[in-house]
GROMACS .gro file of C-alpha atoms in nm:
model
  210
    1MET     CA    1  14.451  10.650  11.229
    2ARG     CA    2  14.482  10.557  10.869
    3LYS     CA    3  14.223  10.288  10.901
    4LEU     CA    4  13.997  10.527  11.080
    5LEU     CA    5  14.013  10.778  10.798
    6LEU     CA    6  13.950  10.504  10.552
    7TYR     CA    7  13.633  10.387  10.735
    8ILE     CA    8  13.504  10.740  10.770
    9GLY     CA    9  13.554  10.804  10.403
   10ILE     CA   10  13.338  10.509  10.297
   11PRO     CA   11  12.993  10.618  10.407
   12CYS     CA   12  13.080  10.974  10.288
   13SER     CA   13  13.154  10.831   9.947
   14LEU     CA   14  12.832  10.636   9.942
   15PHE     CA   15  12.634  10.952  10.036
   16ALA     CA   16  12.803  11.152   9.755
   17CYS     CA   17  12.720  10.867   9.514
   18SER     CA   18  12.351  10.864   9.604
   19ARG     CA   19  12.326  11.237   9.570
   20SER     CA   20  12.484  11.230   9.220
   21GLU     CA   21  12.252  10.950   9.116
   22GLN     CA   22  11.934  11.118   9.225
   23PRO     CA   23  11.672  10.990   8.966
   24ILE     CA   24  11.469  11.309   8.972
   25ARG     CA   25  11.549  11.677   8.893
   26THR     CA   26  11.410  12.022   9.006
   27GLY     CA   27  11.099  12.080   8.790
   28ASP     CA   28  10.998  11.713   8.762
   29LEU     CA   29  10.631  11.655   8.835
   30LEU     CA   30  10.552  11.400   9.093
   31PHE     CA   31  10.217  11.228   9.039
   32GLN     CA   32  10.090  11.065   9.352
   33VAL     CA   33   9.817  10.823   9.450
   34GLY     CA   34   9.733  10.948   9.800
   35ARG     CA   35   9.631  10.749  10.102
   36GLU     CA   36   9.256  10.695  10.093
   37SER     CA   37   9.047  10.982  10.198
   38ALA     CA   38   8.703  11.118  10.112
   39MET     CA   39   8.860  11.377   9.885
   40SER     CA   40   9.114  11.150   9.721
   41GLY     CA   41   8.844  10.891   9.655
   42ALA     CA   42   8.622  11.150   9.496
   43ILE     CA   43   8.888  11.285   9.274
   44ALA     CA   44   8.995  10.933   9.163
   45ALA     CA   45   8.643  10.844   9.092
   46ALA     CA   46   8.591  11.152   8.873
   47THR     CA   47   8.916  11.165   8.681
   48GLY     CA   48   9.085  10.821   8.678
   49ARG     CA   49   9.058  10.548   8.422
   50SER     CA   50   9.009  10.188   8.508
   51GLU     CA   51   9.316  10.061   8.320
   52GLU     CA   52   9.569  10.297   8.478
   53LEU     CA   53   9.674  10.455   8.807
   54LYS     CA   54   9.432  10.703   8.954
   55PHE     CA   55   9.652  10.997   9.056
   56THR     CA   56   9.497  11.229   9.320
   57HIS     CA   57   9.777  11.477   9.369
   58VAL     CA   58  10.071  11.630   9.186
   59GLY     CA   59  10.365  11.832   9.321
   60ILE     CA   60  10.684  11.995   9.182
   61ALA     CA   61  11.017  11.841   9.270
   62VAL     CA   62  11.277  12.091   9.412
   63ILE     CA   63  11.607  11.904   9.451
   64GLY     CA   64  11.878  12.067   9.649
   65ASP     CA   65  12.243  11.990   9.751
   66ARG     CA   66  12.131  11.913  10.111
   67THR     CA   67  11.751  11.884  10.110
   68ASP     CA   68  11.495  11.752   9.858
   69SER     CA   69  11.146  11.913   9.871
   70VAL     CA   70  10.818  11.922   9.689
   71LEU     CA   71  10.631  12.237   9.599
   72GLU     CA   72  10.273  12.162   9.634
   73ALA     CA   73   9.930  12.293   9.694
   74THR     CA   74   9.772  12.074   9.953
   75SER     CA   75   9.475  12.041  10.189
   76PRO     CA   76   9.526  12.159  10.450
   77GLY     CA   77   9.809  12.394  10.431
   78GLY     CA   78   9.773  12.548  10.083
   79VAL     CA   79  10.088  12.618   9.873
   80ARG     CA   80  10.392  12.525  10.061
   81MET     CA   81  10.729  12.341  10.048
   82THR     CA   82  10.715  11.988  10.181
   83ALA     CA   83  11.006  11.758  10.247
   84LEU     CA   84  11.019  11.490   9.977
   85SER     CA   85  11.025  11.217  10.246
   86GLU     CA   86  10.706  11.347  10.394
   87PHE     CA   87  10.544  11.386  10.047
   88LEU     CA   88  10.639  11.010   9.979
   89ASP     CA   89  10.499  10.913  10.324
   90LYS     CA   90  10.164  11.054  10.236
   91SER     CA   91  10.121  10.816   9.934
   92ALA     CA   92   9.939  10.495   9.900
   93ARG     CA   93  10.160  10.192   9.897
   94ILE     CA   94  10.223   9.901   9.649
   95GLY     CA   95  10.460   9.646   9.819
   96ASP     CA   96  10.536   9.891  10.097
   97ARG     CA   97  10.659  10.145   9.838
   98PRO     CA   98  10.502  10.483   9.772
   99VAL     CA   99  10.291  10.507   9.459
  100VAL     CA  100  10.447  10.817   9.309
  101VAL     CA  101  10.566  10.872   8.946
  102ALA     CA  102  10.811  11.131   8.837
  103LYS     CA  103  10.757  11.280   8.489
  104ARG     CA  104  10.963  11.543   8.308
  105LEU     CA  105  10.893  11.790   8.037
  106LYS     CA  106  11.057  11.678   7.711
  107ASP     CA  107  11.140  12.049   7.655
  108THR     CA  108  11.294  12.167   7.982
  109ALA     CA  109  11.362  12.525   7.863
  110GLY     CA  110  11.194  12.768   8.095
  111LEU     CA  111  11.195  12.541   8.413
  112THR     CA  112  11.387  12.796   8.613
  113ALA     CA  113  11.112  13.060   8.546
  114ALA     CA  114  10.838  12.796   8.617
  115ILE     CA  115  10.987  12.712   8.961
  116ALA     CA  116  11.018  13.095   9.038
  117ARG     CA  117  10.651  13.140   8.941
  118ALA     CA  118  10.546  12.847   9.173
  119ARG     CA  119  10.738  12.973   9.466
  120SER     CA  120  10.561  13.314   9.422
  121PHE     CA  121  10.233  13.138   9.507
  122ILE     CA  122  10.370  13.002   9.847
  123GLY     CA  123  10.133  13.097  10.128
  124GLN     CA  124   9.811  13.095   9.911
  125PRO     CA  125   9.527  12.884  10.073
  126TYR     CA  126   9.404  12.562   9.928
  127ASP     CA  127   9.132  12.610   9.660
  128TYR     CA  128   8.834  12.405   9.771
  129SER     CA  129   8.623  12.578   9.515
  130PHE     CA  130   8.827  12.455   9.223
  131ARG     CA  131   8.780  12.782   9.036
  132PRO     CA  132   9.058  12.984   8.851
  133ASP     CA  133   9.165  13.330   8.955
  134ASN     CA  134   9.031  13.341   9.307
  135GLY     CA  135   9.352  13.382   9.508
  136ARG     CA  136   9.354  13.009   9.599
  137MET     CA  137   9.528  12.707   9.444
  138TYR     CA  138   9.463  12.336   9.416
  139CYS     CA  139   9.736  12.102   9.325
  140SER     CA  140   9.728  12.074   8.938
  141GLU     CA  141   9.632  12.444   8.927
  142LEU     CA  142   9.956  12.536   9.075
  143VAL     CA  143  10.138  12.358   8.792
  144TRP     CA  144   9.905  12.492   8.531
  145GLU     CA  145   9.966  12.854   8.649
  146SER     CA  146  10.347  12.804   8.680
  147TYR     CA  147  10.451  12.605   8.369
  148LEU     CA  148  10.449  12.853   8.073
  149THR     CA  149  10.587  12.859   7.721
  150PRO     CA  150  10.836  13.142   7.633
  151ALA     CA  151  10.544  13.320   7.481
  152ARG     CA  152  10.372  13.290   7.837
  153GLU     CA  153  10.110  13.048   7.717
  154ARG     CA  154  10.023  12.765   7.953
  155ILE     CA  155  10.179  12.432   7.861
  156PHE     CA  156   9.904  12.212   8.004
  157PRO     CA  157   9.568  12.272   7.866
  158ALA     CA  158   9.238  12.345   8.074
  159ARG     CA  159   8.959  12.120   8.020
  160PRO     CA  160   8.595  12.114   8.151
  161ILE     CA  161   8.610  11.995   8.511
  162ASN     CA  162   8.414  11.672   8.582
  163PHE     CA  163   8.308  11.586   8.931
  164ARG     CA  164   8.094  11.283   8.843
  165THR     CA  165   8.178  10.912   8.859
  166ALA     CA  166   8.181  10.696   8.560
  167ASP     CA  167   7.812  10.610   8.587
  168GLY     CA  168   7.728  10.988   8.592
  169SER     CA  169   7.633  11.013   8.962
  170MET     CA  170   7.768  11.299   9.177
  171PRO     CA  171   7.949  11.173   9.487
  172VAL     CA  172   7.816  11.282   9.827
  173PHE     CA  173   8.149  11.425   9.915
  174TRP     CA  174   8.124  11.707   9.642
  175ILE     CA  175   7.755  11.777   9.719
  176GLU     CA  176   7.830  11.828  10.092
  177LEU     CA  177   8.150  12.018  10.031
  178PHE     CA  178   7.995  12.274   9.803
  179GLU     CA  179   7.686  12.301  10.026
  180LYS     CA  180   7.913  12.405  10.306
  181LEU     CA  181   8.088  12.652  10.073
  182GLY     CA  182   7.759  12.799   9.975
  183GLU     CA  183   7.854  12.754   9.603
  184GLU     CA  184   7.737  12.569   9.290
  185ILE     CA  185   7.944  12.269   9.191
  186PRO     CA  186   8.167  12.419   8.910
  187GLU     CA  187   8.096  12.119   8.680
  188GLY     CA  188   8.211  12.198   8.327
  189LEU     CA  189   8.413  12.506   8.411
  190PRO     CA  190   8.775  12.500   8.271
  191GLY     CA  191   9.024  12.342   8.510
  192THR     CA  192   9.289  12.064   8.538
  193ASN     CA  193   9.346  11.739   8.731
  194PRO     CA  194   9.638  11.526   8.805
  195ASN     CA  195   9.529  11.235   8.569
  196ASP     CA  196   9.483  11.453   8.256
  197MET     CA  197   9.807  11.625   8.331
  198ALA     CA  198   9.997  11.294   8.370
  199ARG     CA  199   9.868  11.175   8.030
  200ASP     CA  200   9.997  11.491   7.852
  201SER     CA  201  10.226  11.426   7.561
  202THR     CA  202  10.463  11.696   7.674
  203LEU     CA  203  10.580  11.467   7.957
  204THR     CA  204  10.791  11.157   7.979
  205GLU     CA  205  10.816  10.925   8.271
  206VAL     CA  206  11.163  10.923   8.430
  207PHE     CA  207  11.126  10.738   8.765
  208ARG     CA  208  10.865  10.554   8.989
  209TRP     CA  209  10.910  10.458   9.353
  210PHE     CA  210  10.721  10.121   9.335
   0.00000   0.00000   0.00000
């Protein structure tokens, strides 16, 4: 019986150790290079730089005692909670490891309020129009709206949205998408994207899975 208790205790101890050494925390931003799709390709072409990773998605880590999740605005599904394992599985791979980088605010004051604001958007549909204040959310817009200073100013700046590739051409994906929506392409309107956000000086990298 004594040996049996010893053997049972070993995996439990290992599990406790793995939880205590979790490299990411609630409120960390998880920047992802998604598996290739028409949308992810168009986002990468418009917002990436040749010398660095081209992130196509960002989510907010929510780390619990029993479950680890990501709060994200994703297509399809809109704003929702996704298991961390599922989020990682949706990533592109380098050496069979998910291409996801975790970054943390250098000043973490106010994170609890940021997570609460992000949770309040759960259920909003995905924003294919990429326009602000329309009752819909795209991935970096969720972060932009949720992460505020104590003075309730947005931590991450909005910049003119660019949908064009490096050579100035407009990808067919965007042309066809906005034709279906019956809307003008919001080129130049204020907005955000995962690549600009990942480069923001308020963040520091804390972990990568590859």
